[in-house]
Every structure is written in C-alpha cells, then in structure tokens.
Short mmCIF file of C-alpha atoms in Angstrom, two decimals:
data_model
loop_
_atom_site.label_atom_id
_atom_site.label_comp_id
_atom_site.label_asym_id
_atom_site.label_seq_id
_atom_site.Cartn_x
_atom_site.Cartn_y
_atom_site.Cartn_z
CA UNK G 252 98.40 61.79 118.57
CA UNK G 253 101.91 63.15 118.05
CA UNK G 254 103.11 66.74 118.50
CA UNK G 255 106.69 67.58 117.59
CA UNK G 256 108.55 70.87 118.14
CA UNK G 257 111.38 71.18 115.60
CA UNK G 258 114.07 73.81 115.08
CA UNK G 259 113.79 73.99 111.29
CA UNK G 260 117.21 74.83 109.88
CA UNK G 261 117.83 77.57 107.34
CA UNK G 262 117.57 76.44 103.68
CA UNK G 263 115.26 73.51 104.48
CA UNK G 264 111.72 73.37 103.05
CA UNK G 265 108.82 72.87 105.52
CA UNK G 266 107.79 69.70 103.67
CA UNK G 267 109.08 66.16 103.21
CA UNK G 268 109.60 66.18 99.46
CA UNK G 269 111.04 68.68 97.03
CA UNK G 270 112.74 69.14 93.70
CA UNK G 271 116.17 67.61 93.05
CA UNK G 272 118.80 69.35 95.14
CA UNK G 273 116.34 70.91 97.59
CA UNK G 274 116.75 70.20 101.29
CA UNK G 275 113.54 69.04 103.00
CA UNK G 276 112.28 67.78 106.36
CA UNK G 277 112.89 64.30 104.95
CA UNK G 278 116.57 64.62 105.91
CA UNK G 279 115.61 64.90 109.61
CA UNK G 280 114.78 61.70 111.51
CA UNK G 281 111.23 62.65 112.57
CA UNK G 282 108.40 60.37 113.74
CA UNK G 283 106.41 58.81 110.89
CA UNK G 284 103.08 60.31 109.87
CA UNK G 285 103.55 63.88 111.10
CA UNK G 286 103.28 66.93 108.86
CA UNK G 287 103.98 70.62 109.32
CA UNK G 288 101.41 72.83 111.02
CA UNK G 289 101.95 75.90 108.88
CA UNK G 290 105.13 76.86 107.10
CA UNK G 291 108.42 78.61 107.43
CA UNK G 292 109.96 79.47 104.08
CA UNK G 293 113.34 77.95 103.27
CA UNK G 294 115.08 81.26 104.04
CA UNK G 295 113.64 81.27 107.58
CA UNK G 296 114.47 79.09 110.54
CA UNK G 297 113.19 78.28 113.98
CA UNK G 298 110.17 76.69 115.59
CA UNK G 299 108.06 74.46 113.38
CA UNK G 300 105.29 72.33 114.86
CA UNK G 301 104.55 68.97 113.27
CA UNK G 302 101.66 66.67 114.12
CA UNK G 303 99.36 63.93 112.89
CA UNK G 304 96.35 65.65 114.57
CA UNK G 305 94.65 67.43 111.66
CA UNK G 306 91.80 69.05 113.65
CA UNK G 307 94.29 70.46 116.19
CA UNK G 308 96.49 71.86 113.41
CA UNK G 309 93.47 73.48 111.76
CA UNK G 310 92.50 75.09 115.07
CA UNK G 311 96.08 76.29 115.64
CA UNK G 312 96.76 77.84 112.25
CA UNK G 313 93.34 79.17 111.24
CA UNK G 314 93.54 83.00 111.23
CA UNK G 315 90.16 83.41 112.96
CA UNK G 316 91.64 81.88 116.14
CA UNK G 317 94.46 84.42 116.31
CA UNK G 318 97.09 82.30 118.05
CA UNK G 319 100.27 84.39 118.39
CA UNK G 320 103.54 83.57 116.66
CA UNK G 321 106.72 85.44 117.59
CA UNK G 322 109.76 86.02 115.44
CA UNK G 323 113.27 87.31 116.03
CA UNK G 324 114.04 89.44 113.00
CA UNK G 325 117.41 90.89 112.05
CA UNK G 326 116.95 93.86 109.75
CA UNK G 327 119.28 96.06 107.78
CA UNK G 328 119.78 99.43 109.54
CA UNK G 329 118.15 100.53 112.81
CA UNK G 330 114.45 101.48 112.61
CA UNK G 331 113.24 104.59 114.45
CA UNK G 332 110.11 104.84 116.61
CA UNK G 333 107.94 106.02 113.69
CA UNK G 334 108.91 102.97 111.65
CA UNK G 335 108.21 100.63 114.56
CA UNK G 336 104.78 102.28 114.98
CA UNK G 337 104.04 101.73 111.29
CA UNK G 338 104.76 98.02 111.73
CA UNK G 339 102.65 97.88 114.91
CA UNK G 340 99.64 99.49 113.24
CA UNK G 341 99.87 97.30 110.13
CA UNK G 342 101.31 97.90 106.69
CA UNK G 343 99.99 97.23 103.21
CA UNK G 344 101.69 94.35 101.41
CA UNK G 345 100.50 93.01 98.06
CA UNK G 346 97.21 94.90 98.40
CA UNK G 347 96.54 93.52 101.90
CA UNK G 348 96.66 95.50 105.15
CA UNK G 349 98.30 93.44 107.90
CA UNK G 350 96.65 93.26 111.30
CA UNK G 351 98.14 95.25 114.17
CA UNK G 352 101.00 93.40 115.84
CA UNK G 353 103.54 93.74 118.63
CA UNK G 354 106.98 95.02 117.64
CA UNK G 355 109.92 95.54 119.97
CA UNK G 356 113.40 96.85 119.12
CA UNK G 357 115.69 94.53 121.06
CA UNK G 358 118.43 96.09 123.17
CA UNK G 359 120.90 93.33 122.34
CA UNK G 360 121.39 90.52 119.86
CA UNK G 361 119.52 87.33 120.86
CA UNK G 362 121.50 84.20 121.67
CA UNK G 363 121.05 82.06 118.58
CA UNK G 364 123.14 79.37 116.97
CA UNK G 365 125.19 80.64 114.04
CA UNK G 366 123.47 80.38 110.68
CA UNK G 367 125.09 78.45 107.85
CA UNK G 368 125.76 80.27 105.63
CA UNK G 369 125.97 83.46 107.69
CA UNK G 370 123.95 86.53 106.67
CA UNK G 371 125.55 89.03 104.34
CA UNK G 372 127.26 91.81 106.23
CA UNK G 373 128.13 95.28 105.04
CA UNK G 374 130.73 97.16 107.07
CA UNK G 375 128.99 100.54 106.71
CA UNK G 376 125.41 99.41 107.31
CA UNK G 377 124.39 98.50 110.88
CA UNK G 378 121.75 95.90 111.68
CA UNK G 379 119.13 95.65 114.43
CA UNK G 380 117.05 92.87 115.96
CA UNK G 381 113.28 93.11 116.35
CA UNK G 382 110.82 90.82 118.11
CA UNK G 383 107.60 90.74 116.08
CA UNK G 384 104.48 88.93 117.33
CA UNK G 385 101.67 88.28 114.84
CA UNK G 386 98.28 86.60 115.02
CA UNK G 387 98.19 85.90 111.29
CA UNK G 388 100.64 84.23 108.97
CA UNK G 389 100.49 85.31 105.36
CA UNK G 390 103.15 84.02 102.96
CA UNK G 391 106.50 85.72 103.77
CA UNK G 392 104.56 88.29 105.81
CA UNK G 393 107.32 89.40 108.20
CA UNK G 394 109.83 89.83 105.36
CA UNK G 395 107.31 91.81 103.31
CA UNK G 396 106.36 93.97 106.29
CA UNK G 397 109.94 94.98 107.11
CA UNK G 398 110.69 95.60 103.42
CA UNK G 399 107.56 97.77 103.08
CA UNK G 400 108.93 100.16 105.72
CA UNK G 401 112.44 100.16 104.21
CA UNK G 402 114.25 97.72 106.51
CA UNK G 403 114.92 94.43 104.68
CA UNK G 404 115.01 91.24 106.75
CA UNK G 405 118.42 89.58 106.89
CA UNK G 406 117.61 86.72 109.28
CA UNK G 407 114.27 85.47 110.55
CA UNK G 408 113.85 82.97 113.40
CA UNK G 409 110.42 81.92 114.71
CA UNK G 410 110.78 81.69 118.48
CA UNK G 411 107.24 80.74 119.54
CA UNK G 412 103.81 79.47 118.50
CA UNK G 413 101.15 80.04 121.16
CA UNK G 414 102.81 79.07 124.48
CA UNK G 415 105.37 76.80 122.81
CA UNK G 416 108.88 78.23 122.55
CA UNK G 417 112.02 77.18 120.74
CA UNK G 418 113.82 76.81 124.07
CA UNK G 419 117.27 75.24 123.81
CA UNK G 420 116.67 73.35 120.56
CA UNK G 421 119.39 73.67 117.93
CA UNK G 422 118.87 73.53 114.15
CA UNK G 423 117.64 70.05 113.19
CA UNK G 424 116.78 69.05 116.78
CA UNK G 425 113.25 68.19 117.87
CA UNK G 426 111.29 67.12 120.93
CA UNK G 427 107.86 65.68 121.65
CA UNK G 428 105.40 68.12 123.20
CA UNK G 429 101.73 68.06 124.26
CA UNK G 430 98.78 70.24 123.29
CA UNK G 431 99.02 71.83 126.76
CA UNK G 432 102.54 73.04 125.85
CA UNK G 433 101.13 74.81 122.78
CA UNK G 434 97.75 76.35 123.68
#
C-alpha cells in the first residue's frame, strides 16, 4: 500500500484529469495508482494525502470518525473575540450548522512559501491569520465559515490531517509516509 503526503499547489485540482486548461495532479510526478483522500479546492493549497488503500481512506475521511484537519487561514480584517467564538461554536452555512471547532488568532504570520499569484492586497484593509481545526470537511467549509461571520478568506493552507503535518514540503513536493504517521 502507498501513502503519499503532497503539498498541493494553489490553482491545481485535487484530481488527475480536468477540463482543457485546468491544472491537475497529473502534472506532478506521483506514484502510479494513488488517488486523493479527500479534496482541497483549486483555490486552496497545502497537505493532500494520496493513497491506493481505499479502506484506509474511507476510515480517514468519513465524518463519523472525526479525524482532525487543521488549516492556516488568512482573512480580510482582524476578527474580534466574539467572532472567533462564533466560529468555535459553529456557524450556519447553506442550511447546515457546522460542528464546534478550534479557532486560534495567530500572533504572527506563519512561515509559508509565497503563493503564485499572490493574494489581493488592499492598503487600507488589514489581514489576520487564523488556525482552524475541524473534524468534518464539507465542500469549501472553511471559506464559507469565515465569510458567514464577515471575514472572507484570502488564503487557505491545510497544515495537517490527523498526526500528519505539511512539515517542510514546498508546493508540488511530496514524500512517502506510513499509516502510523497519519493516525
């Protein structure tokens, strides 16, 4: 069985095929026969696990198992304590109430490789970085959560899945890992 930790670059789909002009995992020299365990949308980047072990992937991504996933999230403006509490308690997005999660306002910007293209910047609007840890993974959930409380996501980087972290990987780089590294 193969288990691959990949730093999925921004603007790359979490699949091997796409429409004409779309960037996909097919442009990265990955081992044959692996597929993504879950998704990161093309506007997000960071840790993506790939494997050929279907039962393990099902166990990892099924919501009933509640394996944590952590994200570094750059948002427009600086949220106050009340806003952070709203996120922690869960917010309603598309008629669904998200589960409680961990949210931390980071004291400084995380060390990340530059994104190409860089995020949009507005001189008069500050940004802040949050660390958000979830045990569920609805489609575009983090982006929808921050938008629901009035702080749009500008950059989103998944930093961990279970025990597995992004570490020193750079966009497009990958390494082999074991199930013990993940759960």
